[in-house]
Backbone as numpy.savetxt, mean C-alpha at the origin, in Angstrom:
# Nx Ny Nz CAx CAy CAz Cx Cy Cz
-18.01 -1.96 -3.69 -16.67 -1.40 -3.77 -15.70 -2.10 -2.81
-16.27 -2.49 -1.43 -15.07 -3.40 -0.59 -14.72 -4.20 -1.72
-15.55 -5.04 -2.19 -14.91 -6.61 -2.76 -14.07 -6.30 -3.56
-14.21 -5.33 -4.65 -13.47 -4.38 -5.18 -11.59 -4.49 -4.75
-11.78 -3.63 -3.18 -10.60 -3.41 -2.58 -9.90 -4.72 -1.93
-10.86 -5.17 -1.50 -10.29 -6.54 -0.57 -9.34 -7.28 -1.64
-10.27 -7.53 -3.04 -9.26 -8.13 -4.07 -8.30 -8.07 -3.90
-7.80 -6.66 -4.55 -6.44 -6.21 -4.94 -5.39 -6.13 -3.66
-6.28 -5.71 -2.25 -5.55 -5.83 -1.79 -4.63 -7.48 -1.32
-5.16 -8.30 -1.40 -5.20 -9.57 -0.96 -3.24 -9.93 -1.82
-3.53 -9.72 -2.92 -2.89 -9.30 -4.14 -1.68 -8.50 -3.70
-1.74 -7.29 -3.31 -1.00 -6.52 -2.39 -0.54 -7.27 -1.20
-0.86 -7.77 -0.54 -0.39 -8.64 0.83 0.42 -9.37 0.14
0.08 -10.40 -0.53 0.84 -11.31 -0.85 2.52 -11.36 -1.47
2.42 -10.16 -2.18 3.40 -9.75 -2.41 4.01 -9.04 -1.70
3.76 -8.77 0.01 4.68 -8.22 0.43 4.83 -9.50 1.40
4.72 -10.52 1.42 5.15 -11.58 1.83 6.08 -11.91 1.07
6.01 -11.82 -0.28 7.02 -12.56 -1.04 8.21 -11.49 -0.84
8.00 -10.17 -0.66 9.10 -9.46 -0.25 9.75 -9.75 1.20
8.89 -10.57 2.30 9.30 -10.89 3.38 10.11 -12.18 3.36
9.69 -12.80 2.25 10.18 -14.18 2.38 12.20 -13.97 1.70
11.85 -12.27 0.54 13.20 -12.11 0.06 14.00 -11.39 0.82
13.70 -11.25 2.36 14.74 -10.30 3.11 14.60 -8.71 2.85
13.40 -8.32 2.66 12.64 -7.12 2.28 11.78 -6.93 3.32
11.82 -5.28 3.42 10.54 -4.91 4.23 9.18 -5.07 3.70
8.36 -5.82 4.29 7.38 -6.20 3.55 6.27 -5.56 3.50
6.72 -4.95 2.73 5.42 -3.65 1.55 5.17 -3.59 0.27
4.46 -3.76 -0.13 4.01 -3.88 -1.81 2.62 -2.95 -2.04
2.66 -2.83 -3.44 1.73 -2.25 -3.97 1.06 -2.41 -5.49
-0.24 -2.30 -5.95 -0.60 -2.54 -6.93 -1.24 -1.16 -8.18
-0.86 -0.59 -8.91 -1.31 0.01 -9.68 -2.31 -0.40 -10.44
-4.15 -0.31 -10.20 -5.02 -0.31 -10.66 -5.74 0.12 -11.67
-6.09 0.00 -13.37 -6.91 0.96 -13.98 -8.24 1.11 -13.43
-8.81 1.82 -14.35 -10.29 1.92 -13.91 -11.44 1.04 -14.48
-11.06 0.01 -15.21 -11.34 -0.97 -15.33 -10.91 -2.47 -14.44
-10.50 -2.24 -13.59 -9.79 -3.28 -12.37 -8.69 -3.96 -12.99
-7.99 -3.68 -13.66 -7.01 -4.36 -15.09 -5.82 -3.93 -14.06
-4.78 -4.89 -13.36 -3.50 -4.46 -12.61 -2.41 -3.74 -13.82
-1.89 -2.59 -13.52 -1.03 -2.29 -14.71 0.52 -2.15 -14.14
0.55 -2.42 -12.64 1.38 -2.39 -12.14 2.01 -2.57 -10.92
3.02 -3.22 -10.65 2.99 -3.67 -9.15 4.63 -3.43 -8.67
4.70 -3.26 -7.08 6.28 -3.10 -6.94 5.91 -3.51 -4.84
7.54 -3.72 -5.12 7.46 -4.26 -4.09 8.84 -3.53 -3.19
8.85 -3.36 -1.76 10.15 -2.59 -1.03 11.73 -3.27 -1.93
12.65 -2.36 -1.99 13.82 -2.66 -2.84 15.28 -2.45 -1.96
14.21 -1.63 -0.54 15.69 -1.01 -0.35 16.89 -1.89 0.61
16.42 -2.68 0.72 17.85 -3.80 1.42 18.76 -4.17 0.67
17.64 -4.75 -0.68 18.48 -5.36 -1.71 19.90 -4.05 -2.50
18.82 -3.20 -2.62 19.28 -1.96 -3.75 20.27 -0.97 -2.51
20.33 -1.16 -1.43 20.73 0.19 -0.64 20.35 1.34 -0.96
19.07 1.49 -1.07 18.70 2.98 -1.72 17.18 2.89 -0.97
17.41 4.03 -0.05 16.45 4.23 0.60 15.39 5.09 0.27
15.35 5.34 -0.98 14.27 5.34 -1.89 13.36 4.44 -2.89
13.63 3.59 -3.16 13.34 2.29 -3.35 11.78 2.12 -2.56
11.11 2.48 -2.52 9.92 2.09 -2.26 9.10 1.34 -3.17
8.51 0.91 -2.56 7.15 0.17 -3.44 6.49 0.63 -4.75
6.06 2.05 -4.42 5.94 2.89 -5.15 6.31 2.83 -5.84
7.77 3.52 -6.06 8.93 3.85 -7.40 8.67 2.63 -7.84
9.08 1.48 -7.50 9.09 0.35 -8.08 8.01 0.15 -8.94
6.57 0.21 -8.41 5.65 0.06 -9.36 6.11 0.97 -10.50
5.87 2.22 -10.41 6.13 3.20 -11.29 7.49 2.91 -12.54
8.12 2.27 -12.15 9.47 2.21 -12.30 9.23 1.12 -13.63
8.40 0.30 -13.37 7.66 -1.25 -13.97 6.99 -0.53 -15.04
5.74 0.47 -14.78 5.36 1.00 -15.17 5.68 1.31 -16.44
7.03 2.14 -16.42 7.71 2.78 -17.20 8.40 1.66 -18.30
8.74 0.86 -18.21 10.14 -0.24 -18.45 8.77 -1.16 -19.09
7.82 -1.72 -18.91 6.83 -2.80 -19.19 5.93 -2.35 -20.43
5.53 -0.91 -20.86 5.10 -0.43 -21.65 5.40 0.57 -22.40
6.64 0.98 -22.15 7.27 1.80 -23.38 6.36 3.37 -22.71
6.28 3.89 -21.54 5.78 4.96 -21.10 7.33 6.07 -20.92
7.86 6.18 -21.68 8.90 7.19 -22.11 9.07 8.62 -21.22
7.78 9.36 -21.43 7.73 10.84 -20.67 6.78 11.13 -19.60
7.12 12.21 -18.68 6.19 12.60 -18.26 4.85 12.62 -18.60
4.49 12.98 -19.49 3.16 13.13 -20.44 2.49 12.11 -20.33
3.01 11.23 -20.51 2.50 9.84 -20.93 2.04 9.08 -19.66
3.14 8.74 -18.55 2.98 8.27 -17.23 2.08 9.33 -16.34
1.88 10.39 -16.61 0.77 10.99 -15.82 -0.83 10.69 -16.43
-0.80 10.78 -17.94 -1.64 10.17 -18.31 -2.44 8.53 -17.25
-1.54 7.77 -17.87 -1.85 6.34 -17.22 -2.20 6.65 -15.69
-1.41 6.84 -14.94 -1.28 7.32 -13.70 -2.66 8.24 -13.25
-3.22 8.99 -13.99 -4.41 9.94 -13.57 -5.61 8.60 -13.33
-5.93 7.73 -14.43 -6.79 6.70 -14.76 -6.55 5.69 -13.69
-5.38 5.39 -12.86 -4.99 4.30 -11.92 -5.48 4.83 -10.03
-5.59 3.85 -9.21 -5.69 3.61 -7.96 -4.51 2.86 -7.64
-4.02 3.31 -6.22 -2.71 2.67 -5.55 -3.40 1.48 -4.57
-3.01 0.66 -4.82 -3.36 -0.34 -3.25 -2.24 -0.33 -2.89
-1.58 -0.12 -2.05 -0.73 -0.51 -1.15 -1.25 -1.13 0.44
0.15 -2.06 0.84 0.20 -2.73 2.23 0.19 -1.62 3.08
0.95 -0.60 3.33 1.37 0.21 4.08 1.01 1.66 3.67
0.54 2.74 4.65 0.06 4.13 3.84 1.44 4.63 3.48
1.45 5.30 2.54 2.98 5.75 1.52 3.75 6.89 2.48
4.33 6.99 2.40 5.71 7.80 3.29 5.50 9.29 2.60
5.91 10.15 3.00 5.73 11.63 2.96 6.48 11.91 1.73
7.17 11.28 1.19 7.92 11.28 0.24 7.38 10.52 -1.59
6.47 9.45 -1.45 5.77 8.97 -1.95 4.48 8.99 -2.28
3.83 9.55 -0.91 2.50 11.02 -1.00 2.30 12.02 -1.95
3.94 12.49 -2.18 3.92 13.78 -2.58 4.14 13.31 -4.04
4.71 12.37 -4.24 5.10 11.74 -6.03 3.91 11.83 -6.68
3.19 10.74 -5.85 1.90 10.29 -6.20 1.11 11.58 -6.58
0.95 12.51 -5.92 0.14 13.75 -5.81 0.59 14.66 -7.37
1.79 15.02 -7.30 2.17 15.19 -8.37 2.40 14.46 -9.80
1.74 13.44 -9.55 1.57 12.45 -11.19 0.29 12.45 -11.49
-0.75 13.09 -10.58 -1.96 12.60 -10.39 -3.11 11.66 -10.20
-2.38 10.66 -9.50 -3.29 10.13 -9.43 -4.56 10.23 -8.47
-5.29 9.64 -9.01 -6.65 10.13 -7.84 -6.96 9.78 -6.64
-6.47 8.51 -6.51 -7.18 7.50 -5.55 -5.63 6.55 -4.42
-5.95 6.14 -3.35 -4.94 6.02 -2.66 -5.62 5.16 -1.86
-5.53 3.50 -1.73 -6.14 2.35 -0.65 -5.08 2.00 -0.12
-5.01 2.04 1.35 -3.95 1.46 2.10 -4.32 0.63 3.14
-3.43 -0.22 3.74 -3.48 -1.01 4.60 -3.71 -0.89 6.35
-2.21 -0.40 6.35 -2.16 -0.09 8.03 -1.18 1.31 7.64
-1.62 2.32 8.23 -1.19 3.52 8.90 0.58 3.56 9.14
1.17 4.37 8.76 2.54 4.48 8.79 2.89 5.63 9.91
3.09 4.95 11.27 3.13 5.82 12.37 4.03 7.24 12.37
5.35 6.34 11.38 6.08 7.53 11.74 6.51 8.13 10.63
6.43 8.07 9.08 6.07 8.63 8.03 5.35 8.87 6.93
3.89 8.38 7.52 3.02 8.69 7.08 2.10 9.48 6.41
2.43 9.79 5.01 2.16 11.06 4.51 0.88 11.10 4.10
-0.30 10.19 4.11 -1.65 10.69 3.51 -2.74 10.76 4.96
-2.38 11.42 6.03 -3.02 11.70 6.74 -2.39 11.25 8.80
-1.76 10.48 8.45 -1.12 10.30 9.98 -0.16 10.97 10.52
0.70 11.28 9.72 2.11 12.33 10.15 1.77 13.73 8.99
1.69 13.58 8.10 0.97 14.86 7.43 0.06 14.26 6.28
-1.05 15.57 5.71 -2.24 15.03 4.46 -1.39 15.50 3.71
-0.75 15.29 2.75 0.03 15.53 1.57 -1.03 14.95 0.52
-2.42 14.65 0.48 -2.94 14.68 -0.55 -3.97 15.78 -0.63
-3.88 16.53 0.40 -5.15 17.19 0.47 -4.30 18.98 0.76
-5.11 19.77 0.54 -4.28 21.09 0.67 -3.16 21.72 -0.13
-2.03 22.68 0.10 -1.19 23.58 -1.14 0.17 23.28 -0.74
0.10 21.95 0.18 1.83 21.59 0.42 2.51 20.93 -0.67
1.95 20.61 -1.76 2.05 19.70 -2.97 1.49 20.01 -4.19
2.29 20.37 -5.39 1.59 20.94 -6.24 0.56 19.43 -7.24
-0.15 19.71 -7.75 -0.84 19.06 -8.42 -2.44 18.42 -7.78
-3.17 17.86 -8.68 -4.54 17.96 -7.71 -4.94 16.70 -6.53
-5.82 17.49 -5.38 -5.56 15.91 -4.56 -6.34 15.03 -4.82
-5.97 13.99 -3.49 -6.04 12.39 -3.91 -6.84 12.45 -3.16
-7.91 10.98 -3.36 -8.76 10.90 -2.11 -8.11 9.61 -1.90
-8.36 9.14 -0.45 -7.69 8.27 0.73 -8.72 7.24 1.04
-8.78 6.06 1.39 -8.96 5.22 1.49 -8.47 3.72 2.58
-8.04 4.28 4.18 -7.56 2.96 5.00 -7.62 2.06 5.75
-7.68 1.46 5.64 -7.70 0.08 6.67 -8.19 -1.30 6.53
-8.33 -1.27 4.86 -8.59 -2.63 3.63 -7.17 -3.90 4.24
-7.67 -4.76 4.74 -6.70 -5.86 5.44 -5.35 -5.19 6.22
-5.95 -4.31 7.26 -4.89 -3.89 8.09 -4.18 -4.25 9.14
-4.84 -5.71 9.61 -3.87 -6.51 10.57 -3.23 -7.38 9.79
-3.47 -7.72 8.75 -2.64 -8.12 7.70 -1.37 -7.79 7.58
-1.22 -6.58 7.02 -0.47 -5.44 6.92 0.49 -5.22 8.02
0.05 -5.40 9.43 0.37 -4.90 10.20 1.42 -6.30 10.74
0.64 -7.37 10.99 1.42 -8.65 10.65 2.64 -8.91 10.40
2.61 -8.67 8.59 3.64 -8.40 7.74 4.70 -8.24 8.58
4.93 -6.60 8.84 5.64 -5.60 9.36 5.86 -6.08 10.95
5.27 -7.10 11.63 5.87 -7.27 13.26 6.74 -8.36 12.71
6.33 -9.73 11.99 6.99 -10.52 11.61 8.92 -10.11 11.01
8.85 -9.03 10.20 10.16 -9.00 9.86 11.03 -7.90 10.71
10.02 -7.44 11.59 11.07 -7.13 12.74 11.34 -7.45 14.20
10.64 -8.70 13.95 11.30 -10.04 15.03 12.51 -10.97 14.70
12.70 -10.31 13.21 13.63 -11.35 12.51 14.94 -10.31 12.88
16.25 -10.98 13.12 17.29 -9.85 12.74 17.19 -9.41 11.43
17.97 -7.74 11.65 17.88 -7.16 10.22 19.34 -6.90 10.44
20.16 -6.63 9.99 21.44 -6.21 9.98 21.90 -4.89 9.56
20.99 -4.40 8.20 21.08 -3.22 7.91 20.20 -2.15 8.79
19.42 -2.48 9.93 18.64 -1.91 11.55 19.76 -1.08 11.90
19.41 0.88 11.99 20.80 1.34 12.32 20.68 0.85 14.13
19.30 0.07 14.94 20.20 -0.32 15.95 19.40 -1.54 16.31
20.14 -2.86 15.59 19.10 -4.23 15.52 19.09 -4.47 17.32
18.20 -5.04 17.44 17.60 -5.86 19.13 17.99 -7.12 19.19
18.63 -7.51 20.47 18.71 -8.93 20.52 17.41 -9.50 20.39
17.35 -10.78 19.42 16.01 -11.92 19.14 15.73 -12.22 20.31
16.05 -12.07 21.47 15.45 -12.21 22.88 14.31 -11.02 23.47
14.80 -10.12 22.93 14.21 -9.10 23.19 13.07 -8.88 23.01
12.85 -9.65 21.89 11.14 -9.57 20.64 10.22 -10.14 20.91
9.25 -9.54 21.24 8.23 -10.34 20.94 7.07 -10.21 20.13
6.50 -11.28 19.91 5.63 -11.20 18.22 4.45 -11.46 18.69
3.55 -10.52 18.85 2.34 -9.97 19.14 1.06 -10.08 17.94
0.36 -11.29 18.33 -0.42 -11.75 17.05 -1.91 -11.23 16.88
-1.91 -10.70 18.66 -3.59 -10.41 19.08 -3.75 -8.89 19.35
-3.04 -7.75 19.67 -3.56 -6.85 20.01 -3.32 -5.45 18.57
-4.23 -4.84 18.35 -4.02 -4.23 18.07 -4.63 -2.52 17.99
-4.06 -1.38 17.54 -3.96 -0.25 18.00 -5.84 0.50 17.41
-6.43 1.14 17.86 -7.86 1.70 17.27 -7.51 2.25 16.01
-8.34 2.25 15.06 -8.03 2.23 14.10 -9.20 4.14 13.81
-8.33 5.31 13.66 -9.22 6.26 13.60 -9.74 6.81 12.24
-10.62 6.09 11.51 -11.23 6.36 10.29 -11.28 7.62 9.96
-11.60 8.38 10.90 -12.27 9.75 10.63 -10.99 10.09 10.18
-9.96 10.24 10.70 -8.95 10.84 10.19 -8.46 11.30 8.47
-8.99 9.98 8.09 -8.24 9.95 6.42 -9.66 10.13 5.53
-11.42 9.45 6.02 -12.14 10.02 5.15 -13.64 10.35 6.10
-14.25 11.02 5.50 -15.34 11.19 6.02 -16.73 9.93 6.66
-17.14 10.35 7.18 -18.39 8.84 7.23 -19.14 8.79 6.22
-19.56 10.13 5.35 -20.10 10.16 3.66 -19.13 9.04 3.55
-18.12 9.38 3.17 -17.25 8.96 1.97 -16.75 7.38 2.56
-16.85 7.18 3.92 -16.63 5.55 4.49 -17.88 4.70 3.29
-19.06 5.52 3.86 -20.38 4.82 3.30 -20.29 4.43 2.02
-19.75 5.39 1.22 -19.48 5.05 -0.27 -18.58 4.60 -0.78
-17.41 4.39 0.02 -16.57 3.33 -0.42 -16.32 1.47 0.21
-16.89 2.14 1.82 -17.40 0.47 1.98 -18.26 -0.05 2.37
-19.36 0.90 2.55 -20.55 0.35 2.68 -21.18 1.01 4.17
-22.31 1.57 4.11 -23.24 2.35 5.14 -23.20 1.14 6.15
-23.55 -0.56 5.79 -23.81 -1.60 6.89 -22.57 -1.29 7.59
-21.25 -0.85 7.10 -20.37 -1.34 8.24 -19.72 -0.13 8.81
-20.59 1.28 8.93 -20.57 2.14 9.53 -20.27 1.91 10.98
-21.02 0.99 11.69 -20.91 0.58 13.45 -19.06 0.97 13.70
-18.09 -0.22 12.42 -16.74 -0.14 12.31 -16.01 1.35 12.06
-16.71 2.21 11.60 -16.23 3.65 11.65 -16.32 3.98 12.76
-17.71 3.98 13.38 -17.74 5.11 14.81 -17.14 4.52 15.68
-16.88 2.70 16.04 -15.67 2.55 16.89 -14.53 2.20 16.88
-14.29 3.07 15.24 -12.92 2.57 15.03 -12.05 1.35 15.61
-12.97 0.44 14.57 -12.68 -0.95 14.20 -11.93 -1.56 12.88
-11.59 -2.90 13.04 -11.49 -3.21 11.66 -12.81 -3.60 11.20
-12.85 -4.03 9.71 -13.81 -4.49 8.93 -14.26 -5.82 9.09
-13.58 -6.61 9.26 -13.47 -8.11 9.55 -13.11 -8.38 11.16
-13.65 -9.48 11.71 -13.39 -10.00 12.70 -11.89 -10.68 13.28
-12.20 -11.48 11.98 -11.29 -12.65 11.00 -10.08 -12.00 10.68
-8.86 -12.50 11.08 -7.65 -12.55 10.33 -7.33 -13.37 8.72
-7.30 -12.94 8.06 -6.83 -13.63 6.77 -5.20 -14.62 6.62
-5.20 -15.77 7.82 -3.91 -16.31 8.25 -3.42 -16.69 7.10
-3.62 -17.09 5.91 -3.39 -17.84 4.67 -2.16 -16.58 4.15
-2.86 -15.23 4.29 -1.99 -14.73 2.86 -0.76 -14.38 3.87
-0.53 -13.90 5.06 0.63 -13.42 5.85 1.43 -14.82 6.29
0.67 -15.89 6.61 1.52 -17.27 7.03 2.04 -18.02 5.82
1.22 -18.10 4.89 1.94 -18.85 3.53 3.02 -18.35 2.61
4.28 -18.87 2.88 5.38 -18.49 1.82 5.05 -17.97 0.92
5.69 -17.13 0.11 5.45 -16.62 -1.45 7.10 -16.27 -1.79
7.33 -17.79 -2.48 9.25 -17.60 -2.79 8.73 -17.17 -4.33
8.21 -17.18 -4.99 7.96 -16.38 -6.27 6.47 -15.73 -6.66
6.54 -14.48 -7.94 5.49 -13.61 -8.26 5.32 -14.61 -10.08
4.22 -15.49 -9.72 4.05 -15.54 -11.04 3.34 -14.99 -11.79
3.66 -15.12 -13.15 2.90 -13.96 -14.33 1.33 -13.99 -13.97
0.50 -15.02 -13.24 -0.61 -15.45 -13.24 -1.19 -14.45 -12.30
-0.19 -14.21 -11.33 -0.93 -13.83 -9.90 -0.99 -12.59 -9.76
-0.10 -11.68 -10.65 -0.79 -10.40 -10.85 -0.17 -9.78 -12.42
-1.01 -10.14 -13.08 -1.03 -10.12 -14.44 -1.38 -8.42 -15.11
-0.07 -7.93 -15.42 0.07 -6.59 -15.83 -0.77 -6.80 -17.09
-2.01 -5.77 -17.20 -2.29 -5.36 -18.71 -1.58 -4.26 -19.09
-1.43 -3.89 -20.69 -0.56 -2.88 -21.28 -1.18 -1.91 -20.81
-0.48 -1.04 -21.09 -1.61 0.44 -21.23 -1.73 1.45 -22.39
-2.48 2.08 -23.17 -2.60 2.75 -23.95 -2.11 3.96 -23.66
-1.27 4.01 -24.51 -0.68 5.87 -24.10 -1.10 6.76 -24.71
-1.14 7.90 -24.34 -1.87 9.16 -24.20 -1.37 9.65 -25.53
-0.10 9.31 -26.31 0.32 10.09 -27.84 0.09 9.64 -28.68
């Protein structure tokens, strides 16, 4: 099941590079069937769009909708029940709760969203009666210095739309340290074991990453375009 995740996520990174490279916060995400078939992908919108809803999310969803003729509710919850999220970043309290209510099941994330973090760091919005519809199970820390990368890189850069940007003197870009990573939080050590493997249990109890190794290729290498190749939407069969 890692190789599984590492995939897609890799996939996921990359495209939030290519959102870094477009003056975007760099977060992306991949809509998975259950056949590993990508049915959908989106990437942060809101610099471009001024709409601070614009997430990754919507965007996938949004693709979703517009790429296969998925018209109603009915239909996109359908697809949506059958799909897994990879995302760069864990989804915002706001995007938690979408997700929860479309049903989908499954939720792989990157690095932890300190300060709106809705599937277990700032609140579980997949789990419990704060959200109607059934919960999700969680899944984090699939290429999370990656992730985390991403996100120091474009805020060493000026942002302009920052309601309070830092002088570029100020910054510094921190390539080596990073924060413990608390597994327990989002799934059980059952459920670590069965989604990435009992050998790399040691990485649960000291809340570690998975890898030693940084993956420098997908966060250092440009991505000025998403070609059809590199994450190749299959249709989806609708539910009517």
């Amino acid at each position: 099941m890692l190789a599984v995740h590492l995939d897609h996520m890799r996939k996921a990174v990359r495209l939030a590079r290519y959102a870094l490279d477009h003056n975007e916060t760099p977060v992306a995400c991949l809509l998975v069937d259950a056949k590993g078939h990508v049915v959908s992908w989106g990437i942060n919108d809101t610099n471009r769009s001024l709409n601070g809803t614009a997430h990754a999310e919507f965007q996938a969803i949004d693709r979703l909708r517009d790429s296969n003729g998925v018209v109603d509710d009915e239909d996109l919850r359908h697809v949506i029940s059958t799909c897994t999220l990879y995302v760069t970043v864990e989804p915002c309290v706001m995007c938690a709760s979408a997700l929860r209510q479309l049903g989908l099941p499954r939720v792989v994330f990157g690095c932890t969203n300190e300060r709106f973090g809705g599937n277990g760091t700032v609140l579980a919005i997949q789990k419990g009666q704060s959200t109607p519809g059934p919960e999700y199970h969680v899944v984090p820390g699939i290429l999370r210095r990656e992730a985390v990368l991403l996100l120091r890189y474009f805020y060493v850069r000026s942002n302009e739309r920052s309601p309070k940007p830092r002088n570029k003197t100020e910054r510094q870009l921190d390539l080596e340290s990073f924060p413990p990573l608390p597994w327990n939080e989002y799934l059980s050590r059952e459920e670590f074991a069965a989604e990435i493997g009992s050998e790399l249990l040691p990485a649960f109890d000291s809340q570690k990453d998975l890898d030693s190794e940084i993956e420098w290729s997908l966060v250092d290498e440009e991505c000025k375009e998403v070609r059809p190749d590199f994450v190749p939407c299959k249709r989806v069969k609708l539910y009517r």
